[in-house]
Amino acid sequence: MALFQNLSDKINHAFSKLTNRGALTELEIKQAMREVRVALLEADVNYTVAKDFIAKVTEKALGEQILKSLTPGQQVIKVVNEQLCELMGSTQSKLAVASKLPTVIMMCGLQGAGKTTMCGKLALHLKKQGKKVLLVADDIYRPAAINQLEIVAGKSGAGFFQMGQINPTKIAVSGVEFARKNGYDTVIIDTAGRLHINEELMAELENIKKAVEVTETLLVVDAMTGQDAVNVAKSFDEALDITGVIITKLDGDTRGGATLSVKAVTGKPIKFCGVGEKMEDLEPFHPDRMASRILGMGDVLTLIEKAQSAIDEEEAKKMAKKLKEASFDLNDFLEQYDKVAQMGNINDLVSMIPGANKLKLGSATIDESQIKRNKCIIQSMTAEERSNPKVLNYSRRKRIAAGSGTTVQDVNKLIKQYEQTKDMMKRFGKSKRLPF
Amino acid sequence: MGFFKKIIEGLRKTKQAIGFKLNELFKRGIFDDEFYEELEFILLGADVGSETTENIIEELRERMRRDNVSDTAKAREYLKQILLDILGEEQFEAECPAVVMVSGVNGVGKTTTIGKLANIFVKQKKSVLIAAADTFRAAAGEQLEVWAKRANVRIIKHEEGSDPAAVVFDAVSSAKSRGTDIVLVDTAGRLHNKKNLMEELKKINRVIDREFPEAQRYNLIVLDATTGQNAVSQVDIFNEAIDIDGIVLTKLDGTAKGGVVLTIKDTMDIPVYFVGVGEGIDDLLPFDANSYVEGIL
Ligand SMILES: Nc1nc2c(ncn2[C@@H]2O[C@H](COP(=O)(O)OP(=O)(O)OP(=O)(O)O)[C@@H](O)[C@H]2O)c(=O)[nH]1
Ligand SMILES: [Mg+2]
């Protein structure tokens, strides 16, 4: 069951024998933190960053009262998640605008991080906000980098400026000058990828910053980066005092722990994420989503919270009892549908289930109209049929289909679903918790 | 020259940055918790990954217990040996005619590696043809053309947006009629979780197999040393699609060490053949496990 091989399961498993209700104890937290540590390391969070984070969370969690609705495991996850979200910062997908136009955005980062493509994405994004954007080709080293930016400019509807392979500072100065004269309000400078330890090339960026008034210095970081992310981010920030970070290639299956590392060592906001090769594939940064991605557990916490608010504990107990007595009938099934409806958009919920990210699910998302149809079907049944679905023979099914404006196949499908749910709940019933 | 010096140079800087003290650690003379914790720090910091790190340390304890080692200076040799045992000694040797296809995720250094490989083979007096099968990324063909010129080899290139399989078909036909020794195929960067792009890669692979059955086939995946644990997933899925023979580990001239290749070799038995240590045409070297391990420790 790969779907449940995530951090929250592991922690819940570690806690399965504990029924402690008061406050979280040191031992409990220590056990859980062992799992959290491994999860962070597997996600490529830097070793030192992970260590600091765990120390902080442990302190925070110690003595924390366990909410009535949560298990100790869930409580720990809640604290971990909250702290992680806090560390990630807020959604700050705004780019500063210079008081004296044009606004100048300088992109920087290691080789192959995705700067050139990101220039186009930002240009398109800004263009949609009514800006007139000029892309300046300042990568004079990589073969065909200038051609690449020119094509990207064309695709994103931005202006393009190049001077061939001459001194990059000169190009930047002339580019900004060109923008001013030609009515561009925003300039994006694409610089060559470089290693953070290459002093000569780092000095080159510093020189550009001295020569033109840069409004935003954005560090572009590949989401797949490992432990070295801290060294890279620290060096670039120290040399250039970056104003923000962009994470690229998040459409891959990486857990993206580098995001946390970069944020931890620079403290600078993460502004955008790249999620594909097309110019439109740009998203604002969502700290909560990133946090659960790093922990490898989907948006479990929101799910826990939503489930808890929709179904109080008393009701959950009642349901569990019914399952034990095997009296879970179509009335209960209908009630479940209502609860689910209360919890909000079904597809949002599905995306919160660990491991069930939209990419992997593909077309397997849930059709809300189908839920409405199923409710209609159940409502067309007699009280007897609802409490004892076994009596549903063909002629009854035909009648129900006619009454609910559906087909017999629809009715069959619903009954099958009911059987499966009953089965599934029976399996989870042992834990007296909902099957999340 | 080369590999050793460049790596040591890069690592020296990292070592300073993280207050590196492995040598002192081994000199300290006691195997306490702190010793193993520091060791863990070094391995994890090199992107070796938590599971492999744990296994390595377990193995070290085991071997030292077995041989009754109490001298910490000796422990370093033991550790080195464990890493060498994992990495093995495999060299890349192309039997001609050969088709070497280079693939990997976006931006890892595929195109640059093709240019460097061409240069290596030219120096071995082989005739080389480059196939520009990245028809997707903006200006990918132009970029490769520059490299072909630098290495002084022929290139087959179609228009941007055309079918990459057709490029490969043309290249193979040309190589067959001219008796070319080695065809190097550059492919577009693709994330391994994109099904349609992986299918496209499989198709290119099939075309080579079908059109040039007499050629030796080598599929290399390029990994960026800066990449963390996701590299495991990359190699796993590319390997499933097209059977990967070996790895080119690029950007080792930075401070990252690409220790994830230990996990990959250990679990999938896919060796590292080459390492990239810079952006120049000569900055591709055969992988030398000894220097690499020296670099990590
Ligand atoms: N420092 C360093 N840079 C490298 C190395 N290999 C490649 N690069 C740089 O990494 C960047 C990306 O290299 P490419 O060869 O274009 O990568 P690619 O995999 O072909 O990229 P896509 O085709 O866009 O997926 C370029 O700026 C290269 O100069 C290396 O060993 N060391
Ligand atoms: Mg390329």
Short mmCIF file of C-alpha atoms and ligand atoms in Angstrom, two decimals, chain B residues 110-111 134 137 143 186-187, ligand 2:
data_model
loop_
_atom_site.label_atom_id
_atom_site.label_comp_id
_atom_site.label_asym_id
_atom_site.label_seq_id
_atom_site.Cartn_x
_atom_site.Cartn_y
_atom_site.Cartn_z
CA LYS B 110 23.62 16.46 -21.81
CA THR B 111 24.50 18.69 -24.73
CA ASP B 134 16.62 17.57 -29.08
CA ARG B 137 14.13 23.13 -26.52
CA GLN B 143 23.95 24.95 -29.12
CA ASP B 186 21.68 14.28 -27.91
CA THR B 187 18.13 14.13 -26.58
MG MG C 2 20.56 19.97 -24.25
#
